[in-house]
mmCIF file of C-alpha atoms in Angstrom:
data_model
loop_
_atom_site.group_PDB
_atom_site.id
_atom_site.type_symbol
_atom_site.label_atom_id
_atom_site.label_comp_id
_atom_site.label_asym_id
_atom_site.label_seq_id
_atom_site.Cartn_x
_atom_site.Cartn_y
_atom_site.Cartn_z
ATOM 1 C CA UNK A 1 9.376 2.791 -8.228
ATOM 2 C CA UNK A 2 11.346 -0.080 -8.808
ATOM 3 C CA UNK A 3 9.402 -3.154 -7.800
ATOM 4 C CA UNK A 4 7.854 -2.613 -4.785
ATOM 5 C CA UNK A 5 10.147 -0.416 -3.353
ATOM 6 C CA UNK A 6 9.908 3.169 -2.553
ATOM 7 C CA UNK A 7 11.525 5.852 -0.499
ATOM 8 C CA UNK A 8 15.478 6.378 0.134
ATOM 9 C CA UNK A 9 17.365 3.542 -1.130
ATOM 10 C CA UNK A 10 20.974 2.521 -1.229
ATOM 11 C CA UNK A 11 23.307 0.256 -2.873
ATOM 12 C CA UNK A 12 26.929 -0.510 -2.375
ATOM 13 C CA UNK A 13 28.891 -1.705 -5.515
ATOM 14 C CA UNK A 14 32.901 -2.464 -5.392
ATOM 15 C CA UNK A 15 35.158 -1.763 -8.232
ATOM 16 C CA UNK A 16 38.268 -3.627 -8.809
ATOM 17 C CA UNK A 17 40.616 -2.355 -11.451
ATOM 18 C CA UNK A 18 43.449 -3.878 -13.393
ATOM 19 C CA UNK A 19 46.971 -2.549 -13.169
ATOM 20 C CA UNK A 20 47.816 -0.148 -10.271
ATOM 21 C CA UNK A 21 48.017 -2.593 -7.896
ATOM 22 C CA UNK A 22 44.552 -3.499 -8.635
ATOM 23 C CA UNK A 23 42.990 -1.009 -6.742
ATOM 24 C CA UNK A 24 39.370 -1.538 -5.007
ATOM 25 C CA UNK A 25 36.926 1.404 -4.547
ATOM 26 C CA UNK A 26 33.685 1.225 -3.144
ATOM 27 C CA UNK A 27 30.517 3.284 -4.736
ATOM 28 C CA UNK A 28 27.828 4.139 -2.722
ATOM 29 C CA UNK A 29 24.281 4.787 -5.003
ATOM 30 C CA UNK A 30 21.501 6.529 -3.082
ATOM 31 C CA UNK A 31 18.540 7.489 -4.617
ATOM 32 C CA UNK A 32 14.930 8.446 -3.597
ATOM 33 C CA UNK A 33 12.004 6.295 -5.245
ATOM 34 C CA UNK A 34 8.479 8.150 -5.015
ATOM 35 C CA UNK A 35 5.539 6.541 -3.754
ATOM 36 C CA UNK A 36 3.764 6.540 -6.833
ATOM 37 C CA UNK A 37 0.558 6.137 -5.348
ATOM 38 C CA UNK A 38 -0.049 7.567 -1.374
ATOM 39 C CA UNK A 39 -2.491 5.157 0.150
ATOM 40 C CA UNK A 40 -3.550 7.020 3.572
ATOM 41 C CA UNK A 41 -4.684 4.628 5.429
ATOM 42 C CA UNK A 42 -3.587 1.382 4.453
ATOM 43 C CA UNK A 43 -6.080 -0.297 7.789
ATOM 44 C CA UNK A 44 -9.280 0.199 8.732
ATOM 45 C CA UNK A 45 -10.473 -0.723 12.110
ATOM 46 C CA UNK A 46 -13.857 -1.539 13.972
ATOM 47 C CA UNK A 47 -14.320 -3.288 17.546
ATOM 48 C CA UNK A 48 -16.715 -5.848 17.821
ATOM 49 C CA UNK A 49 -19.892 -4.073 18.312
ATOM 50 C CA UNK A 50 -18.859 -0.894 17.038
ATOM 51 C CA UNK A 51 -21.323 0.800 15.161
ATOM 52 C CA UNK A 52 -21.040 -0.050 11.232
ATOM 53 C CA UNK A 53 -19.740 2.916 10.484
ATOM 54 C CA UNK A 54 -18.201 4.225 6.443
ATOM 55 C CA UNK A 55 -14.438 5.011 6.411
ATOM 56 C CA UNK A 56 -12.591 6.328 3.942
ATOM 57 C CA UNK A 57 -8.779 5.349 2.292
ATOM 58 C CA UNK A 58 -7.392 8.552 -0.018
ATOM 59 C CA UNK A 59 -5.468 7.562 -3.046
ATOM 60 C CA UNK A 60 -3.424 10.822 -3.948
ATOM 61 C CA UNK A 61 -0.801 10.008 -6.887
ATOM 62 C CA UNK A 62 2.248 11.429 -7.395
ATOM 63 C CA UNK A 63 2.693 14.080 -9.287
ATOM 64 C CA UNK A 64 3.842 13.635 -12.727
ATOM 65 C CA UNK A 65 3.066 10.161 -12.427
ATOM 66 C CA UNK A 66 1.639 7.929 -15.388
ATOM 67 C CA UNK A 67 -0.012 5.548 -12.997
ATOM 68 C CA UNK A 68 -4.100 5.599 -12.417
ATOM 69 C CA UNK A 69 -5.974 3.668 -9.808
ATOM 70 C CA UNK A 70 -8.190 1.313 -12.232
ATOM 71 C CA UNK A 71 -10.273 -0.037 -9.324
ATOM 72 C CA UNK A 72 -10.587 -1.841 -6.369
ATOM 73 C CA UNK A 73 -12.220 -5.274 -5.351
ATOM 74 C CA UNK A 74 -12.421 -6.584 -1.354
ATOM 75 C CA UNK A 75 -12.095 -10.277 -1.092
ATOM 76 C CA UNK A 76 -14.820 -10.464 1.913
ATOM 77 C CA UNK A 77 -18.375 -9.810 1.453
ATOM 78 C CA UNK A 78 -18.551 -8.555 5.314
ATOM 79 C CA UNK A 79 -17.658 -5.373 3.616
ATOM 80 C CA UNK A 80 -18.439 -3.046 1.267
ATOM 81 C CA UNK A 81 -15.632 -1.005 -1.111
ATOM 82 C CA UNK A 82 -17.144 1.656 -2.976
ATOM 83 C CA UNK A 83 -14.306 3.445 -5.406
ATOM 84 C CA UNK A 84 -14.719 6.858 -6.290
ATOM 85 C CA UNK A 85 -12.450 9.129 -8.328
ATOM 86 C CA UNK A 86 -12.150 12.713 -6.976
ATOM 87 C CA UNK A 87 -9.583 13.989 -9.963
ATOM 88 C CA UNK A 88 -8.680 11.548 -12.748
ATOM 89 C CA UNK A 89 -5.225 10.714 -12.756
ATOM 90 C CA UNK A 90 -4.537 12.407 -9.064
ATOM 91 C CA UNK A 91 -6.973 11.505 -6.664
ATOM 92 C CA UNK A 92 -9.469 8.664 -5.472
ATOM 93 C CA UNK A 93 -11.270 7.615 -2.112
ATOM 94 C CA UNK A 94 -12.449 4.185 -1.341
ATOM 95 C CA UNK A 95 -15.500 4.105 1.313
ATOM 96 C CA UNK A 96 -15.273 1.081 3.184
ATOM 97 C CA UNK A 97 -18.142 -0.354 5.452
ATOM 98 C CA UNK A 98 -18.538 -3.479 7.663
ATOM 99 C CA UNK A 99 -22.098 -5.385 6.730
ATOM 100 C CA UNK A 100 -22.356 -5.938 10.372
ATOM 101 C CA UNK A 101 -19.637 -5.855 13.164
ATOM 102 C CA UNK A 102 -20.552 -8.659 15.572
ATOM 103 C CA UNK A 103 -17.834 -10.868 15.170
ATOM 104 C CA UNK A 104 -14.540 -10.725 13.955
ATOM 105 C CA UNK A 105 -13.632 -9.915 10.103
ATOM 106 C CA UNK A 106 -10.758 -8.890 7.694
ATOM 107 C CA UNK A 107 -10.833 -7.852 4.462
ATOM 108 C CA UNK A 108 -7.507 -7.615 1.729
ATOM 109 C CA UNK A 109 -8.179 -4.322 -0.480
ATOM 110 C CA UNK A 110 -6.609 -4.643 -3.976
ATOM 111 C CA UNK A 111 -5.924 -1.395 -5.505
ATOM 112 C CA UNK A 112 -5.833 -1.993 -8.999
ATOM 113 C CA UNK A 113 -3.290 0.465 -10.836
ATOM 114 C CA UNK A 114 -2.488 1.117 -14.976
ATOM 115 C CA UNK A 115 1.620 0.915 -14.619
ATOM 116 C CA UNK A 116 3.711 -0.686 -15.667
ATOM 117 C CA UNK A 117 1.945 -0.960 -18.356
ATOM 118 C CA UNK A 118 3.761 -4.529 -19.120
ATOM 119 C CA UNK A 119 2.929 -5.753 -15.511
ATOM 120 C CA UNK A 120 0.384 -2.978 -13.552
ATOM 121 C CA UNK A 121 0.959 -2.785 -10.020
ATOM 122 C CA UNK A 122 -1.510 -3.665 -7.268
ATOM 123 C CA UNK A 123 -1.655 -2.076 -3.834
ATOM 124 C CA UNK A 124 -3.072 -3.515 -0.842
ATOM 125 C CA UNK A 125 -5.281 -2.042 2.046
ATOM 126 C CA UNK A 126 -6.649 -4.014 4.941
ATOM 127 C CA UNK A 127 -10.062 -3.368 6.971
ATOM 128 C CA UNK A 128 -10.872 -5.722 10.318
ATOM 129 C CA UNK A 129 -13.564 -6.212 12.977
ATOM 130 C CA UNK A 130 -11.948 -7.817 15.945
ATOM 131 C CA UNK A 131 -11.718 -6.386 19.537
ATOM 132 C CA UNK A 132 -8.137 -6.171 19.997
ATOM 133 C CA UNK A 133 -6.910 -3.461 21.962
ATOM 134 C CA UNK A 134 -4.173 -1.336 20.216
ATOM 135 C CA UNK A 135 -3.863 1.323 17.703
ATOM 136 C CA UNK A 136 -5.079 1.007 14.111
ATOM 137 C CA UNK A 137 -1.417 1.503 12.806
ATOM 138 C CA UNK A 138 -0.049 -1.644 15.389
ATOM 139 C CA UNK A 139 -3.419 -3.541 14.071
ATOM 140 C CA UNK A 140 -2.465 -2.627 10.382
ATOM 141 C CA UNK A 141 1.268 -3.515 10.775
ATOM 142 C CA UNK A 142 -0.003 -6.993 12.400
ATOM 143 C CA UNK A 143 -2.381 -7.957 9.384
ATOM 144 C CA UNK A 144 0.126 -6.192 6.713
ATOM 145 C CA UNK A 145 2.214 -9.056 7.959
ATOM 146 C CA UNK A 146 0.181 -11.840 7.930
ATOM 147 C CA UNK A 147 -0.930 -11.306 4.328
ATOM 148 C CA UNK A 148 3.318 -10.993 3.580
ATOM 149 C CA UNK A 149 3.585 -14.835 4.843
#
């Protein structure tokens, strides 16, 4: 992956050329990017009151892939991330658990990872206590981008 991109990409690049009525032709590039690292889900959810409950985020990597999950940290003590490697190099589960769920909470999941080697990527998954109504995927897009801004 370039950056933090991933999936079907596409880039549009003009040519101009000299002589034969300097002729324009425009190349379209499209290539697919692999998500080096399949983080299923990327938000946890619990409703204010909800029992405390574990849930689990898989971490499958690509295959072929140089990358390895190195670890992952939570940045709120309301929760608990316990990383666990399945099969070095392919697969990982985080267990995350609310301390409590009476009152509202989120949490920013940093997956650690080993590539680039010059500048490692980190991943992101997002756990929250609130009692919102909605789906965890509309809850996830919502924090996803609030921690963008």
């Amino acid at each position: 992956a370039i950056g933090q991109r991933t999936g079907l990409q596409q880039k549009t690049v003009i040519v101009r050329t000299e002589g034969s009525g300097n002729r324009e032709t425009q190349l379209v590039m499209r290539v697919f990017l692999p998500e080096p690292v399949k983080v299923t889900p990327t938000f946890l959810s619990w409703r204010i009151g909800e029992k405390a409950t574990s849930k689990t985020i898989t971490l499958k990597i690509t295959p072929d892939s140089q990358i390895r999950v190195l670890d992952v940290t939570c940045d709120n003590k309301r929760f608990t991330a316990e990383f666990k490697t399945i099969t070095p190099g392919k697969h990982y589960q985080v267990t995350v658990t609310p301390t409590e769920t009476s009152k509202e909470a989120l949490a920013i999941l940093r997956i650690r990872t080993s590539f680039p080697s010059k500048m490692p990527r980190t991943l992101f998954a997002y756990a929250r206590v609130d009692d919102a109504l909605g789906s965890d995927a509309e809850q996830g897009k919502k924090t996803a981008l609030a921690h963008e801004r």
